[in-house]
mmCIF file of C-alpha atoms and ligand atoms in Angstrom:
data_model
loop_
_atom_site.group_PDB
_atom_site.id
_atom_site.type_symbol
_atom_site.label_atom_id
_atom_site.label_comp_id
_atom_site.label_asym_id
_atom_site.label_seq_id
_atom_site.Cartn_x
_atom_site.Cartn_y
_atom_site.Cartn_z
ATOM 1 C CA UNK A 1 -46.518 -37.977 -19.809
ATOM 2 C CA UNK A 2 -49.631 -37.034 -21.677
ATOM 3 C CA UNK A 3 -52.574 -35.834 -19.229
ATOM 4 C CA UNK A 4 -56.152 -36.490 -19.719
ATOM 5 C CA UNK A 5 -59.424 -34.085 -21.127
ATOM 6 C CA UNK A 6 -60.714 -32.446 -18.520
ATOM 7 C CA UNK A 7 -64.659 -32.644 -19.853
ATOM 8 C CA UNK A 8 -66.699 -29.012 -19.149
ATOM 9 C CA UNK A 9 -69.709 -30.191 -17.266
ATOM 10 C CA UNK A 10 -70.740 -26.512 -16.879
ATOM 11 C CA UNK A 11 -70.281 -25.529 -20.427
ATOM 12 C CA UNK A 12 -72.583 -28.566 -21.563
ATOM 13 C CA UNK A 13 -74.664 -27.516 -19.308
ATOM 14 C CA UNK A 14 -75.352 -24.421 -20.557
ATOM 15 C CA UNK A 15 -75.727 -25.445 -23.970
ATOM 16 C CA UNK A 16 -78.634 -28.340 -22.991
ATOM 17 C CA UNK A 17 -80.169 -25.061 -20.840
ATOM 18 C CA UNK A 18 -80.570 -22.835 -23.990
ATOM 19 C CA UNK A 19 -81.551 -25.367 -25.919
ATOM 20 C CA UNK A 20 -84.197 -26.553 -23.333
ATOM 21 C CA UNK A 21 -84.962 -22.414 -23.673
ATOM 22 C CA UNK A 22 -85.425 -22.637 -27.566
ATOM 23 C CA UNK A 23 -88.006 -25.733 -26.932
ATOM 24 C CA UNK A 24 -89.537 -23.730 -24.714
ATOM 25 C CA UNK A 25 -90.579 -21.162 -26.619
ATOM 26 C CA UNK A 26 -91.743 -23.236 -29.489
ATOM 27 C CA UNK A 27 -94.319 -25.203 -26.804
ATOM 28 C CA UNK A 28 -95.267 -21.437 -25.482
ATOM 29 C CA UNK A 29 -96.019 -20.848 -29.569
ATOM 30 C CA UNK A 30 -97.672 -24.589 -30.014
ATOM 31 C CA UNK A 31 -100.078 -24.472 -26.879
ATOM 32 C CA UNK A 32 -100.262 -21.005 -25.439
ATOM 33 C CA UNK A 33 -98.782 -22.176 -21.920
ATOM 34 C CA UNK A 34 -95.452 -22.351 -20.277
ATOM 35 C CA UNK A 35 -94.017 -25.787 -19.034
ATOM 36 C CA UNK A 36 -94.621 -25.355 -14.935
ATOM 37 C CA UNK A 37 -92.381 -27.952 -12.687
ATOM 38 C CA UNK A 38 -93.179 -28.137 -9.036
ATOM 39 C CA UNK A 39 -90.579 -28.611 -6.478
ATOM 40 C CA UNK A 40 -91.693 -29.727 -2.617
ATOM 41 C CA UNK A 41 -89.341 -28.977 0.193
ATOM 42 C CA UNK A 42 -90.006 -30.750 3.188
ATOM 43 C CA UNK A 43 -87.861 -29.043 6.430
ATOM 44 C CA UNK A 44 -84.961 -26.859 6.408
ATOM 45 C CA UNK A 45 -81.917 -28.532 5.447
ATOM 46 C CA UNK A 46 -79.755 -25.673 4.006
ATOM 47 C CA UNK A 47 -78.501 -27.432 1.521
ATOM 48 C CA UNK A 48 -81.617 -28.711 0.495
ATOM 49 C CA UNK A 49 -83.343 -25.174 0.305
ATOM 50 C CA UNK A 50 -80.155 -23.932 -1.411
ATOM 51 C CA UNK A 51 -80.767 -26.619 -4.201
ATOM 52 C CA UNK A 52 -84.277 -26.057 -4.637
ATOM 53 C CA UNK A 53 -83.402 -22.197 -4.981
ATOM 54 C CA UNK A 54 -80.974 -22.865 -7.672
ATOM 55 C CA UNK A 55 -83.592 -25.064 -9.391
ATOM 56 C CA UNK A 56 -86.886 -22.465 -9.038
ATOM 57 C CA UNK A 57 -83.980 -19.538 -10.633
ATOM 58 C CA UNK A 58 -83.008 -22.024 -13.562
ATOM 59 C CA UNK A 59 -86.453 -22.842 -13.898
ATOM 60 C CA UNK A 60 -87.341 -19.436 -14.475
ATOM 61 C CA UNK A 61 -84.477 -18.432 -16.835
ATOM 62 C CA UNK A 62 -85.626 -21.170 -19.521
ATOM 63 C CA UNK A 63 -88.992 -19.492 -19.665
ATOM 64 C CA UNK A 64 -91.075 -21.791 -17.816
ATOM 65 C CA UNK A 65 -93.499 -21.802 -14.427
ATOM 66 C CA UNK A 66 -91.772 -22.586 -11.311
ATOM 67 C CA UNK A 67 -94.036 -23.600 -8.327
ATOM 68 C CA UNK A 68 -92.345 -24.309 -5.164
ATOM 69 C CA UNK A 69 -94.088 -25.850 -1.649
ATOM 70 C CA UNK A 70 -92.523 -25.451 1.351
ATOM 71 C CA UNK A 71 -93.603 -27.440 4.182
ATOM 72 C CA UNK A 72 -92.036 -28.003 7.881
ATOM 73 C CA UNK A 73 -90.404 -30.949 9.484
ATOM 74 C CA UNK A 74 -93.433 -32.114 11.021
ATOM 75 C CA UNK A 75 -95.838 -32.378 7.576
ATOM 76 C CA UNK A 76 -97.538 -35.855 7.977
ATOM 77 C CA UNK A 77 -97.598 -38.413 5.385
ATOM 78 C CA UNK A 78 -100.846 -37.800 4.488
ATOM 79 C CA UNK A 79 -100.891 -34.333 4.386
ATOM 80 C CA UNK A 80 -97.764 -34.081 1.698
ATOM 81 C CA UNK A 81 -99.583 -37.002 -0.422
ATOM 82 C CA UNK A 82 -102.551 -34.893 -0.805
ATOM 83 C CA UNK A 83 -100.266 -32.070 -1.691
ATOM 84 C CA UNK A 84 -98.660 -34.580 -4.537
ATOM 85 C CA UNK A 85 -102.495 -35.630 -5.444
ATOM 86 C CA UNK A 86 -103.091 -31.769 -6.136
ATOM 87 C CA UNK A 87 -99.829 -30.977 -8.037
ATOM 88 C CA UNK A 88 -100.986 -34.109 -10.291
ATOM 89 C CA UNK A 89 -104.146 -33.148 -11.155
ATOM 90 C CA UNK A 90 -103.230 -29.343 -11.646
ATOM 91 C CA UNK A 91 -102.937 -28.561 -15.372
ATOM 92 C CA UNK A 92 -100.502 -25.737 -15.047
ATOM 93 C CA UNK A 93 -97.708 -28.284 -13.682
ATOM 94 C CA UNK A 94 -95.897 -30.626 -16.076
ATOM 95 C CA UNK A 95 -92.813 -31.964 -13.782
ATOM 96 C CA UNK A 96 -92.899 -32.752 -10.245
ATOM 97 C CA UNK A 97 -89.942 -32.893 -8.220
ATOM 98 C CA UNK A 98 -89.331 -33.616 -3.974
ATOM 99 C CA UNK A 99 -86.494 -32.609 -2.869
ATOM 100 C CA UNK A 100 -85.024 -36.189 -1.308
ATOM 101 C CA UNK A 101 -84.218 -37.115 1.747
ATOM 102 C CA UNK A 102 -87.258 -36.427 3.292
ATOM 103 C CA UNK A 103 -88.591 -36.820 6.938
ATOM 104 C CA UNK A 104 -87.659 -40.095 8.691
ATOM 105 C CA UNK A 105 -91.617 -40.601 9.717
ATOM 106 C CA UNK A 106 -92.363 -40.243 5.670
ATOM 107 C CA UNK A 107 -92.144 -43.215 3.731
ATOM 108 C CA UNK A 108 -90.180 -42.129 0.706
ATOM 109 C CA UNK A 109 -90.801 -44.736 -1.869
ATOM 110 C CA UNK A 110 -94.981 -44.343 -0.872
ATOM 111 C CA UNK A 111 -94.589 -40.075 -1.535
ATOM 112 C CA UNK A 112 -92.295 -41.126 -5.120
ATOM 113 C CA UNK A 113 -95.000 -43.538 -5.965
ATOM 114 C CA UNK A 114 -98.084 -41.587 -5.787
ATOM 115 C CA UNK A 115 -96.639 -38.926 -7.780
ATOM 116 C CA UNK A 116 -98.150 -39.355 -11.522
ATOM 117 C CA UNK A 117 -95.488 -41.280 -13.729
ATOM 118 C CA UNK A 118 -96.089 -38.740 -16.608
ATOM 119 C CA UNK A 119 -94.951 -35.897 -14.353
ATOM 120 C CA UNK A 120 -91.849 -37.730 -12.425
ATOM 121 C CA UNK A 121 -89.649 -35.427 -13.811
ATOM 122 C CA UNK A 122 -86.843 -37.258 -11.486
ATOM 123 C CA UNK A 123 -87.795 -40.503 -13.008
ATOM 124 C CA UNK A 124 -87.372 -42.229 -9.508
ATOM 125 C CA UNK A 125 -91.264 -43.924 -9.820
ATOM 126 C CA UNK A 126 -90.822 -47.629 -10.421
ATOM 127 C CA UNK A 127 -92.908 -47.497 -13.449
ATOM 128 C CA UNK A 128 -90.273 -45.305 -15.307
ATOM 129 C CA UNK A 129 -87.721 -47.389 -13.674
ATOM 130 C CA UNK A 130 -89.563 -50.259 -14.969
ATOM 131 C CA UNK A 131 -89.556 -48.623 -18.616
ATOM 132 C CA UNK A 132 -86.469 -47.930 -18.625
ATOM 133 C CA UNK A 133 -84.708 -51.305 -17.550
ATOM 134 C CA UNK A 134 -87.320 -52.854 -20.106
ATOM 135 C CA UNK A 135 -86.161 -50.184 -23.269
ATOM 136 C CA UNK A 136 -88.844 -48.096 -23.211
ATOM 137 C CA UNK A 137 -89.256 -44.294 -23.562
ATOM 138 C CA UNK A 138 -89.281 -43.220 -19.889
ATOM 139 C CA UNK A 139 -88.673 -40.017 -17.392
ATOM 140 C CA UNK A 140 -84.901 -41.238 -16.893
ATOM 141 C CA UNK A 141 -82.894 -39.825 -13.194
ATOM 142 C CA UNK A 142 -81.485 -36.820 -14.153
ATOM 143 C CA UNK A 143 -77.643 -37.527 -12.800
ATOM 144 C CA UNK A 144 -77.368 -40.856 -14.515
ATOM 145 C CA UNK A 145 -78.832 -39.270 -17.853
ATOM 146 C CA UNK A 146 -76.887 -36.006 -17.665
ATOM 147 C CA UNK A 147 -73.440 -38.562 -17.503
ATOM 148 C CA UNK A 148 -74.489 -40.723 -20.596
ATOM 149 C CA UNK A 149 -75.047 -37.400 -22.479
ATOM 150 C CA UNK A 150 -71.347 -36.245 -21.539
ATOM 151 C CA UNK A 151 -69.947 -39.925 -21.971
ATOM 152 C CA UNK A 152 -71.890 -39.617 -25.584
ATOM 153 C CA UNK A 153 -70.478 -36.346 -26.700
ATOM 154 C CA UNK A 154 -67.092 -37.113 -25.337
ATOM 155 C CA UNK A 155 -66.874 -40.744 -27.182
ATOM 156 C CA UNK A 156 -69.734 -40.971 -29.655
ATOM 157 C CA UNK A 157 -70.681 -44.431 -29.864
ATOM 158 C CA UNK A 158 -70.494 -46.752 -26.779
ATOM 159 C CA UNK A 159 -71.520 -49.756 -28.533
ATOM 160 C CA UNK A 160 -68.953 -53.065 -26.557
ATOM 161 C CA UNK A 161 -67.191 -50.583 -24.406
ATOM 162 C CA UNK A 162 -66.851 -52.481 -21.339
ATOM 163 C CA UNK A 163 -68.613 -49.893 -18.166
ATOM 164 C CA UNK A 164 -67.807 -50.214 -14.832
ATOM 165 C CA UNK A 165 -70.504 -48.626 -12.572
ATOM 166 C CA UNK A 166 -69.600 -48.270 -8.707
ATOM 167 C CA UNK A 167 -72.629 -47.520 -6.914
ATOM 168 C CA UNK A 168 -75.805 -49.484 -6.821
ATOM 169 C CA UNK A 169 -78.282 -46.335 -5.575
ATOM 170 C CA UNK A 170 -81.713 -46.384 -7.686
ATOM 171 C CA UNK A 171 -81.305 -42.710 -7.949
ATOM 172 C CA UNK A 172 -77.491 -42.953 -9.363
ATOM 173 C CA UNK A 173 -75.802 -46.139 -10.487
ATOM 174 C CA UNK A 174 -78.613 -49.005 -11.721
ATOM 175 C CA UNK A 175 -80.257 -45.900 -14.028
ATOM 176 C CA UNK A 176 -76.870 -45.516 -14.964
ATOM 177 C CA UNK A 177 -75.883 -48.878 -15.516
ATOM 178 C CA UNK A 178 -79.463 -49.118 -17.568
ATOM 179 C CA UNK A 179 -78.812 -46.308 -19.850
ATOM 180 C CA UNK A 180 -75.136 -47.601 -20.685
ATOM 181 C CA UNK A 181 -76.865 -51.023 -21.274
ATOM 182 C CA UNK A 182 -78.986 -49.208 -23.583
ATOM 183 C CA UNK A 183 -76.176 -48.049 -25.424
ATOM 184 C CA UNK A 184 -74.778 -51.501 -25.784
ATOM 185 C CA UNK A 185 -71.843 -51.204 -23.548
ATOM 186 C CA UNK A 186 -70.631 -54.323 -21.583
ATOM 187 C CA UNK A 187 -71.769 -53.418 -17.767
ATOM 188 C CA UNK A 188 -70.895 -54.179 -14.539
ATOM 189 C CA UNK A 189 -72.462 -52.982 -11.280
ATOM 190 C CA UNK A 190 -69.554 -52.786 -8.437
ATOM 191 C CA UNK A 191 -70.476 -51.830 -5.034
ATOM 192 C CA UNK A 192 -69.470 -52.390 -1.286
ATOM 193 C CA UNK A 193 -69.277 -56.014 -1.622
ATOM 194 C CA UNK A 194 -67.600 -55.693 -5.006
ATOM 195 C CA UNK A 195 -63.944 -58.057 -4.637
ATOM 196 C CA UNK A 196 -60.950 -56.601 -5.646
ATOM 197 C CA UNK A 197 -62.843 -53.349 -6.759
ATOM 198 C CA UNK A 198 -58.882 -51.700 -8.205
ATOM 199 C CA UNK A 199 -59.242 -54.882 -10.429
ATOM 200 C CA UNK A 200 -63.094 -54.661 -11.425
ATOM 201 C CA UNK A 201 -62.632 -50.924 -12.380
ATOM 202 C CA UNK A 202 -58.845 -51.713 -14.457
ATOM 203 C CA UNK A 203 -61.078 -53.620 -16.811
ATOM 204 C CA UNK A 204 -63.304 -50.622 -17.725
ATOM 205 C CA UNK A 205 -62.956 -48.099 -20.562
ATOM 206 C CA UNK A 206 -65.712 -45.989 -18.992
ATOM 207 C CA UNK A 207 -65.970 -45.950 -15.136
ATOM 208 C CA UNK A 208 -68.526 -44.282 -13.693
ATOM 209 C CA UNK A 209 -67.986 -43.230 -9.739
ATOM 210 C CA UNK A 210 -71.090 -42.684 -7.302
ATOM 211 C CA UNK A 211 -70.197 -44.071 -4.373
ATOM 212 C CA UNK A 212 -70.066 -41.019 -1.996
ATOM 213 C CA UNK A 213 -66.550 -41.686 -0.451
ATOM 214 C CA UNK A 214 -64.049 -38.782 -1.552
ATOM 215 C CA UNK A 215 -60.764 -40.055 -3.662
ATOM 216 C CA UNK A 216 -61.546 -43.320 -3.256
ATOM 217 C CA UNK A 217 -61.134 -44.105 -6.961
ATOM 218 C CA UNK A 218 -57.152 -44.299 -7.184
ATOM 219 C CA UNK A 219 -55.345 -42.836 -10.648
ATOM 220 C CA UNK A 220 -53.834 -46.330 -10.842
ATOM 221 C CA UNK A 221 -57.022 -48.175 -10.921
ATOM 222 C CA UNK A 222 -57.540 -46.868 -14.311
ATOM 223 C CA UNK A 223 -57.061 -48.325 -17.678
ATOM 224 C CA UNK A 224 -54.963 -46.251 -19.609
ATOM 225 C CA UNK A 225 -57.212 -44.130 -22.155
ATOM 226 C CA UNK A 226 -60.659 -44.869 -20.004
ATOM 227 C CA UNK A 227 -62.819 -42.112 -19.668
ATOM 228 C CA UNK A 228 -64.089 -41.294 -16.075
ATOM 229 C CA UNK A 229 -67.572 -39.947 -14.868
ATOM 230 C CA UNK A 230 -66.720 -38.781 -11.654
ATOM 231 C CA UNK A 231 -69.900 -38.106 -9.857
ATOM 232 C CA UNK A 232 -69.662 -38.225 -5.993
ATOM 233 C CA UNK A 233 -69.879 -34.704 -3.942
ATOM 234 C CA UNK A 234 -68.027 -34.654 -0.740
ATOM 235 C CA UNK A 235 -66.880 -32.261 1.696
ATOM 236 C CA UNK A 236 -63.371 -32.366 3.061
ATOM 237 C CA UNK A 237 -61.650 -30.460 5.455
ATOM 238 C CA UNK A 238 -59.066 -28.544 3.969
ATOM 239 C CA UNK A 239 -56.007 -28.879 6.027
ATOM 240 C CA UNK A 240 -53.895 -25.316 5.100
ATOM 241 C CA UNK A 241 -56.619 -22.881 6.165
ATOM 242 C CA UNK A 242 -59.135 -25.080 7.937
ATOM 243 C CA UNK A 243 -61.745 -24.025 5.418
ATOM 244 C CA UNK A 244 -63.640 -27.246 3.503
ATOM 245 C CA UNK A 245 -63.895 -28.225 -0.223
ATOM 246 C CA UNK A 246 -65.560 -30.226 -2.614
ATOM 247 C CA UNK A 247 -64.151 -33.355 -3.940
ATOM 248 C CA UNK A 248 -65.523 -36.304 -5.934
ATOM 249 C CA UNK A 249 -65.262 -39.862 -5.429
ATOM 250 C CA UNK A 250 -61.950 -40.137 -7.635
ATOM 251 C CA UNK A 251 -58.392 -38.719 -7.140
ATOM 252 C CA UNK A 252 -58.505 -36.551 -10.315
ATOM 253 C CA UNK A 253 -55.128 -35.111 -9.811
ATOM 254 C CA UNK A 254 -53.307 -38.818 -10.164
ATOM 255 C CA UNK A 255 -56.164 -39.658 -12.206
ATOM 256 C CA UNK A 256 -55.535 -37.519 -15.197
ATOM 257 C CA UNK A 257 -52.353 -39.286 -15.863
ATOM 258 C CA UNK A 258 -54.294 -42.634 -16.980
ATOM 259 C CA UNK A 259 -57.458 -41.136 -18.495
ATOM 260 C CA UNK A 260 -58.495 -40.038 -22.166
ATOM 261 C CA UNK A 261 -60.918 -37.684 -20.391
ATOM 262 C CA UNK A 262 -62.256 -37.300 -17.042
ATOM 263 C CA UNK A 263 -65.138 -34.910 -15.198
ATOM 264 C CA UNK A 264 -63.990 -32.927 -12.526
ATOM 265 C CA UNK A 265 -65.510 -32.012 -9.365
ATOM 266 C CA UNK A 266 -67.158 -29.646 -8.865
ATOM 267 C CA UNK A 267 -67.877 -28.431 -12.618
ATOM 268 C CA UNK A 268 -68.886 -31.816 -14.211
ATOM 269 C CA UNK A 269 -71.843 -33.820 -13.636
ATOM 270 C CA UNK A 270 -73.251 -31.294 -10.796
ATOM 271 C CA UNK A 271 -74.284 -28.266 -13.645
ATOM 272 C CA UNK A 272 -75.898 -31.261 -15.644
ATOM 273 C CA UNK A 273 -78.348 -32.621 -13.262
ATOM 274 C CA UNK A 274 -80.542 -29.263 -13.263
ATOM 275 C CA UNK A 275 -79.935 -28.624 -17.066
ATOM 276 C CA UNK A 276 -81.323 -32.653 -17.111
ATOM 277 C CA UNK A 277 -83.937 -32.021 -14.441
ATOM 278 C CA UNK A 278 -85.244 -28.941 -17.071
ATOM 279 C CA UNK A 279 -85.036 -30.925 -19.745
ATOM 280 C CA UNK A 280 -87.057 -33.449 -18.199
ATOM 281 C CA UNK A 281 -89.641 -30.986 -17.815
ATOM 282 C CA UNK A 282 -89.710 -30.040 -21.388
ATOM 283 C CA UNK A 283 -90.162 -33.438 -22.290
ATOM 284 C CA UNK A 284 -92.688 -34.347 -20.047
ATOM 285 C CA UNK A 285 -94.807 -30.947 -21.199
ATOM 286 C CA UNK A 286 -94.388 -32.081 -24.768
ATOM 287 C CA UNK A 287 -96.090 -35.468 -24.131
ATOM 288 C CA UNK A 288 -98.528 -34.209 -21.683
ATOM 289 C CA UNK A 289 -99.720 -31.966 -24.614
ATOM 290 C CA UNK A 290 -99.477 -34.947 -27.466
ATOM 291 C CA UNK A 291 -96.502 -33.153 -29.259
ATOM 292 C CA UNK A 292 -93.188 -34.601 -30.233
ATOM 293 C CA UNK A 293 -90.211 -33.679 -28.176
ATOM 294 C CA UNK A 294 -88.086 -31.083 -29.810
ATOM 295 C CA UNK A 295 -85.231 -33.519 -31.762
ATOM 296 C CA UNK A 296 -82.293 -31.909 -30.250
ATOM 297 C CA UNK A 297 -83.371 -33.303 -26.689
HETATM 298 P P1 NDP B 1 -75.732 -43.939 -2.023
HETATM 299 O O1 NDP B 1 -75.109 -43.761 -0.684
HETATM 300 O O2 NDP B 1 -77.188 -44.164 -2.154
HETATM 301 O O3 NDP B 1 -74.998 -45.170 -2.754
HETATM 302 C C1 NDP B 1 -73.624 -45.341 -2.679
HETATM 303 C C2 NDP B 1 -73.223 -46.619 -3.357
HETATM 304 O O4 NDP B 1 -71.825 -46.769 -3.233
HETATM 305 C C3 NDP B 1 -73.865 -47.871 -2.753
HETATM 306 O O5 NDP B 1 -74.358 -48.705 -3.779
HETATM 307 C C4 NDP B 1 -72.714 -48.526 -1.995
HETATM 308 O O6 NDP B 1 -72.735 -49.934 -2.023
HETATM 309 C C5 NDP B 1 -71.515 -48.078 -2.801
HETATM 310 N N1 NDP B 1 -70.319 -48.095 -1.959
HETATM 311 C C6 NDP B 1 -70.161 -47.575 -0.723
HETATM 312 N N2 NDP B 1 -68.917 -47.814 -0.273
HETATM 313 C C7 NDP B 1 -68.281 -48.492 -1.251
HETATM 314 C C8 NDP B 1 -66.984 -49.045 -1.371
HETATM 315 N N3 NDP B 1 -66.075 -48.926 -0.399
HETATM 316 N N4 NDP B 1 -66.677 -49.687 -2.514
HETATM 317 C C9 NDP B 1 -67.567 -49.809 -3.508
HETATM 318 N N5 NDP B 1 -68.821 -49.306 -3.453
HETATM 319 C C10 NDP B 1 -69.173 -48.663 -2.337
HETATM 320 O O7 NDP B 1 -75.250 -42.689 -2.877
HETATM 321 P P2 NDP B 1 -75.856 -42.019 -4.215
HETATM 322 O O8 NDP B 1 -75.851 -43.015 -5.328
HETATM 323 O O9 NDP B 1 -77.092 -41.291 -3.900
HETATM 324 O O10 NDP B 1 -74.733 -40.927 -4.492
HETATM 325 C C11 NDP B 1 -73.397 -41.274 -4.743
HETATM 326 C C12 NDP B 1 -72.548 -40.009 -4.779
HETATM 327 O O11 NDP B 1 -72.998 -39.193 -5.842
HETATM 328 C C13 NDP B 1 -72.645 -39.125 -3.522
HETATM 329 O O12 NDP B 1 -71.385 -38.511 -3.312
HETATM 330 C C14 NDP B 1 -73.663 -38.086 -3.898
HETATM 331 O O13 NDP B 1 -73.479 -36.876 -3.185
HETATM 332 C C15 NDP B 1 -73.357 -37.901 -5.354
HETATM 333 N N6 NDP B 1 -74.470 -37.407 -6.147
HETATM 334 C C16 NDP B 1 -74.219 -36.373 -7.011
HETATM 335 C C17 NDP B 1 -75.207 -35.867 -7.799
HETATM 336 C C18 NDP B 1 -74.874 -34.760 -8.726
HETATM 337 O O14 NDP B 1 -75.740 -33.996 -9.118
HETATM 338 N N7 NDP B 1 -73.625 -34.648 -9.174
HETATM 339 C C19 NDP B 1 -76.591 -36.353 -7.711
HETATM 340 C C20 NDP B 1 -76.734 -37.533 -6.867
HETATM 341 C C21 NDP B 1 -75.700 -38.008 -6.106
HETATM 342 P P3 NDP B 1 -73.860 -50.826 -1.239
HETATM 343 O O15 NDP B 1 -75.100 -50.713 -2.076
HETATM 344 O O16 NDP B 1 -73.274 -52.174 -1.239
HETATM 345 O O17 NDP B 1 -74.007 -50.192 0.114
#
């Protein structure tokens, strides 16, 4: 029995990183400033604040600003969109990120959209969303872009591969199922309504998983020689020593029987969506200032 590629998420990741660290110091050279991003935490979920941690550190190890706003539970609506009205008119900050899910009294979609397209470094404002399904050069979700770069390396073109996306989230599967679109693959969306989904993801030589429902994706549901993004997170009790792990949304163990090459959890698509979410930055920094983005991005 042959067994599948096991694709290094976290060694990609580190390459995009230093090269997002060589652009950097050629826009430091060009324009005398570092790229700045701005992250707003709203609350105290741990593993929020843990995140945005992770992000300010990786922020700072590429060379650029990091800015972070912390604000408690009870921040009105107002008060965070004049916080997002001041982080888009300061000069130092290129990217602005916050941290998601936010306050139940906040209207999500209202804090996303006031934040200024050119510096939605998440690309979750409907008029990148809007470029993007339409072809355009847009600030593309950082997970969804971070798998087509590993799907890319890992099979080169994509051109009439047929994709199978589960998950229908804005910030996951339709920028996913946009970007393979891009790439001319034959997509389909699958989701909770989705018939027969064992059938719907057989067809597929590239599955991509982000439904948030751990080992749901069987090994036998696979086409022999597909390639699988696995991108779900979820904790699990571990039975033997009561501690928890992390598992994605596809059994990887029976999967790796079927596949040409498959992601693994953790270590695959989690590294790439802050080496993405830097990379954004970068980009966004470069067109701020009028220059081209460095070609390697
Ligand atoms: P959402 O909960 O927003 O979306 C989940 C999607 O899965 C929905 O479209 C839902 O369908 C679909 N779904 C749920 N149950 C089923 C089912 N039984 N069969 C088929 N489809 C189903 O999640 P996200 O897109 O935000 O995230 C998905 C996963 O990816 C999560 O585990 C999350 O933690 C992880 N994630 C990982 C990131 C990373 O950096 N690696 C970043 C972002 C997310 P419907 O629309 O019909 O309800």
């Amino acid at each position: 029995m042959t067994i599948g590629k096991i694709i290094d998420g976290k060694a990609f990741a580190a390459t995009l990183r230093d090269k997002v660290a060589d652009g950097v110091a050629g826009f430091v050279e060009a324009t005398g400033r570092k790229p700045g991003l701005a992250v707003v935490l709203v609350g105290e979920d741990p593993a929020s604040s843990v995140y945005v941690r992770s992000k300010g550190k990786m922020t700072v190890a590429a060379g650029m600003e990091s800015f972070e706003f912390k604000r408690p539970d009870s921040i009105g609506e107002e008060d965070l969109l004049d916080l997002i009205e001041e982080l888009n008119q300061d000069e130092r900050v290129d990217g602005i990120l916050v941290q998601l899910p936010l306050p139940k009294h906040i209207d999500e979609a209202a804090v996303i959209g006031a934040i200024d397209p050119a510096k939605d470094v998440d690309g979750f404002h409907v008029v990148n969303s809007g470029l993007l399904a339409t072809g355009q050069e847009a600030l593309v979700p950082c997970t969804p872009l971070g798998c087509i770069m590993l799907l890319k390396d890992e099979l080169g073109d994509l051109s009439g591969l047929e994709a199978v996306v589960v998950g229908r989230s804005n910030i996951v599967g339709k920028p996913m199922a946009q970007l393979l679109l891009a790439e001319s693959a034959t997509v389909t969306i699958a989701h909770s309504r989705t018939r027969d989904l064992a059938s719907v993801v057989h067809r597929a030589d590239i599955v991509v998983a982000a439904v948030g429902r751990a080992e749901m994706v069987k090994g036998e549901w696979i086409k022999p020689g597909a390639t699988v993004i696995d991108v779900g997170i979820n904790r699990i009790a571990d039975g033997e020593d009561g501690k928890s792990r992390i598992v994605g949304d596809v059994a990887t163990a029976e999967a790796l029987a079927h596949v040409r090459a498959i992601t693994p959890v953790p270590g695959g698509v989690g590294p790439m969506t802050i080496a993405v979410l830097l990379r954004n930055t970068l980009v966004a920094a470069h067109a701020r200032a009028g220059l081209a983005k460095p070609a390697d991005l």
